[in-house]
GROMACS .gro file of C-alpha atoms in nm:
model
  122
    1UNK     CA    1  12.010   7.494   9.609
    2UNK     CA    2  11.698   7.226   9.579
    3UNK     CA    3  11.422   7.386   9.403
    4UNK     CA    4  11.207   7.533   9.692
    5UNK     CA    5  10.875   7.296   9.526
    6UNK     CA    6  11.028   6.984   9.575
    7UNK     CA    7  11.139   7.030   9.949
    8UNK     CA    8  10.934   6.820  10.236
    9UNK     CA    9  10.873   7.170  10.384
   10UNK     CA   10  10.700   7.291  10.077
   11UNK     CA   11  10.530   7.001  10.051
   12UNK     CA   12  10.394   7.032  10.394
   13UNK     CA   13  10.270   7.385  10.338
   14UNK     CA   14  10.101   7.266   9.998
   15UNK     CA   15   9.933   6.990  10.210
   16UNK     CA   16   9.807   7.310  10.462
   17UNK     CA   17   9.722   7.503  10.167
   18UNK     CA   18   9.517   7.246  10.042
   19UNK     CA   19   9.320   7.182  10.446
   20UNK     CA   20   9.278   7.553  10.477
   21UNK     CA   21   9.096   7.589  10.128
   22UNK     CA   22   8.855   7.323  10.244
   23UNK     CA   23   8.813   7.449  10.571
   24UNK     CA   24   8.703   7.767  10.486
   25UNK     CA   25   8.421   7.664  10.275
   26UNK     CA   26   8.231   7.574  10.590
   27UNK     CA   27   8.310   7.846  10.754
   28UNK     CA   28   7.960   8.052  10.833
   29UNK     CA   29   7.877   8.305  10.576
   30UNK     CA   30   7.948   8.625  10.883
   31UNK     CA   31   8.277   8.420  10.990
   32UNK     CA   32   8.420   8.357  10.674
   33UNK     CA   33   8.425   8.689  10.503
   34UNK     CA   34   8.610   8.801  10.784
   35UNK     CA   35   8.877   8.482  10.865
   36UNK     CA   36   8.907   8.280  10.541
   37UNK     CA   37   9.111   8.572  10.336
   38UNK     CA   38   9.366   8.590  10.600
   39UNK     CA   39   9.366   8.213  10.654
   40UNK     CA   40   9.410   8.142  10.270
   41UNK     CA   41   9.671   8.427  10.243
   42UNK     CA   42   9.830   8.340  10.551
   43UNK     CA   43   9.894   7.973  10.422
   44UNK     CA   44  10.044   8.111  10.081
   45UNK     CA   45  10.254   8.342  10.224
   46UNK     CA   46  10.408   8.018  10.428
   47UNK     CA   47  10.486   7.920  10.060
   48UNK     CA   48  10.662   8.270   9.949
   49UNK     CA   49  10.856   8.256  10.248
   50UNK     CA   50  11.006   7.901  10.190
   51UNK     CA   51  11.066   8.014   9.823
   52UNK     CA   52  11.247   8.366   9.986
   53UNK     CA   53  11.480   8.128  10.238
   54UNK     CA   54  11.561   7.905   9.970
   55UNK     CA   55  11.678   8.177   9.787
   56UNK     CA   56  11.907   8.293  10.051
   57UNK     CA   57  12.245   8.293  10.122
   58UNK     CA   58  12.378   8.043  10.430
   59UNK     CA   59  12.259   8.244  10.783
   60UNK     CA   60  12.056   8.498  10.538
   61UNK     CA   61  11.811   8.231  10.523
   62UNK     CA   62  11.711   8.245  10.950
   63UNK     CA   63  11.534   8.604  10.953
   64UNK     CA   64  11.331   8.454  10.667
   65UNK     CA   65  11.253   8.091  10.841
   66UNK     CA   66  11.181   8.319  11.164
   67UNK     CA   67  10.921   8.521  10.990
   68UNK     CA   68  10.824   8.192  10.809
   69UNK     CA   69  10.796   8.037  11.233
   70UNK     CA   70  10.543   8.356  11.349
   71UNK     CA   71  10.364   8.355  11.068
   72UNK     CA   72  10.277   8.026  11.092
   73UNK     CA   73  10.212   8.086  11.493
   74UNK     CA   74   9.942   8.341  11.367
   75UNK     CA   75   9.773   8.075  11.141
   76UNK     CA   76   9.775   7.801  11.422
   77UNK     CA   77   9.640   8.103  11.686
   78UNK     CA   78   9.330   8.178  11.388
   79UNK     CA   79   9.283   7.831  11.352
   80UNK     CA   80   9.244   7.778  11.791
   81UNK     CA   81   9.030   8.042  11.766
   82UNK     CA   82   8.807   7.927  11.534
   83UNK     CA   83   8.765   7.600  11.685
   84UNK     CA   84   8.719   7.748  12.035
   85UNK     CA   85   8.395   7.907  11.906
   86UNK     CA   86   8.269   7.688  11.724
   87UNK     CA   87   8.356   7.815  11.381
   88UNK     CA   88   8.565   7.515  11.293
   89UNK     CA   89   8.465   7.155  11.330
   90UNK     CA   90   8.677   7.050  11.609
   91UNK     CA   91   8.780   6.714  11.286
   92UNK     CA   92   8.865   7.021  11.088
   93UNK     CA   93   9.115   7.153  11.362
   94UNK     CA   94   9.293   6.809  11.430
   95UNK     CA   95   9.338   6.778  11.089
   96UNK     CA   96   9.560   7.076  11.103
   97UNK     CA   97   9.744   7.035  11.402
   98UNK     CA   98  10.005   6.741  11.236
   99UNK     CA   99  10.038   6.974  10.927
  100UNK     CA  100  10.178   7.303  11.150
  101UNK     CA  101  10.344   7.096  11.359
  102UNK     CA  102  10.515   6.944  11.079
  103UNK     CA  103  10.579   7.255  10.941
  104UNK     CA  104  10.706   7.404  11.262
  105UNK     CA  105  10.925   7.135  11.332
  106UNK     CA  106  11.070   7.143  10.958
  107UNK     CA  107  11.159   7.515  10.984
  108UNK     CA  108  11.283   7.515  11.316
  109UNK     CA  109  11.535   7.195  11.232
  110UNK     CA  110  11.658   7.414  10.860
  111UNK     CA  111  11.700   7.706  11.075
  112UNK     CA  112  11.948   7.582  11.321
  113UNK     CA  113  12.125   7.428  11.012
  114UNK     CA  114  12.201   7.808  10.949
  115UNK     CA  115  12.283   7.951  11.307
  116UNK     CA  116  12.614   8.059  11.334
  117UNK     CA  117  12.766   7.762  11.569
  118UNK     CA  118  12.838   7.935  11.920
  119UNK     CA  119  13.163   7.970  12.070
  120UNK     CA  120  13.267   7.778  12.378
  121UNK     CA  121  13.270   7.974  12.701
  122UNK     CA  122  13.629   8.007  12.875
   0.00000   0.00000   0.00000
């Protein structure tokens, strides 16, 4: 088991981490006490969760990496939103997109690492 702070994943969510605690700063005073909590939570949970599916055992670990998945799709939802309005610089935004796609694409390949392989069909 690699320590879950030197994977590329964790990496990746440190990297988000890091975006969303600079977005939020611009946020509007009425906008951000109500988004930046749950963005800045949101994006250290990402990091608990990596830690938790580390920790797991073989196909113990894709529950985890699927909670890891939608709550990541709830972060990338917040941050559309925000943009849509005109909370979030649209150069804010893009900035995000390669980091949750990253992310996304990280989880979903260390995930079906762990699924159970599938029998063939008679």
């Amino acid at each position: 088991m690699a320590i879950h702070s030197s994977t590329e994943i964790y990496g990746t969510v440190e990297d988000l981490q890091d975006f969303i605690g600079r977005a939020v700063i611009n946020l509007r005073r009425d906008v951000k006490s109500a988004y930046a909590p749950a963005l800045i939570y949101g994006a250290h949970g990402l990091g608990a969760l990596i830690l938790r599916a580390n920790k797991a055992r073989d196909a113990g670990k894709v529950p985890i990496i699927d909670l890891l998945l939608e709550e990541l799709e709830v972060l990338q939802s917040m941050l559309r939103m925000l943009k849509k309005r005109g909370w979030l610089a649209y150069s804010a935004y893009e900035e995000s997109v390669p980091l949750t796609v990253s992310i996304s694409k990280q989880a979903t390949s260390w995930k079906n690492h762990y699924l159970p392989e599938s029998s063939p069909v008679a």
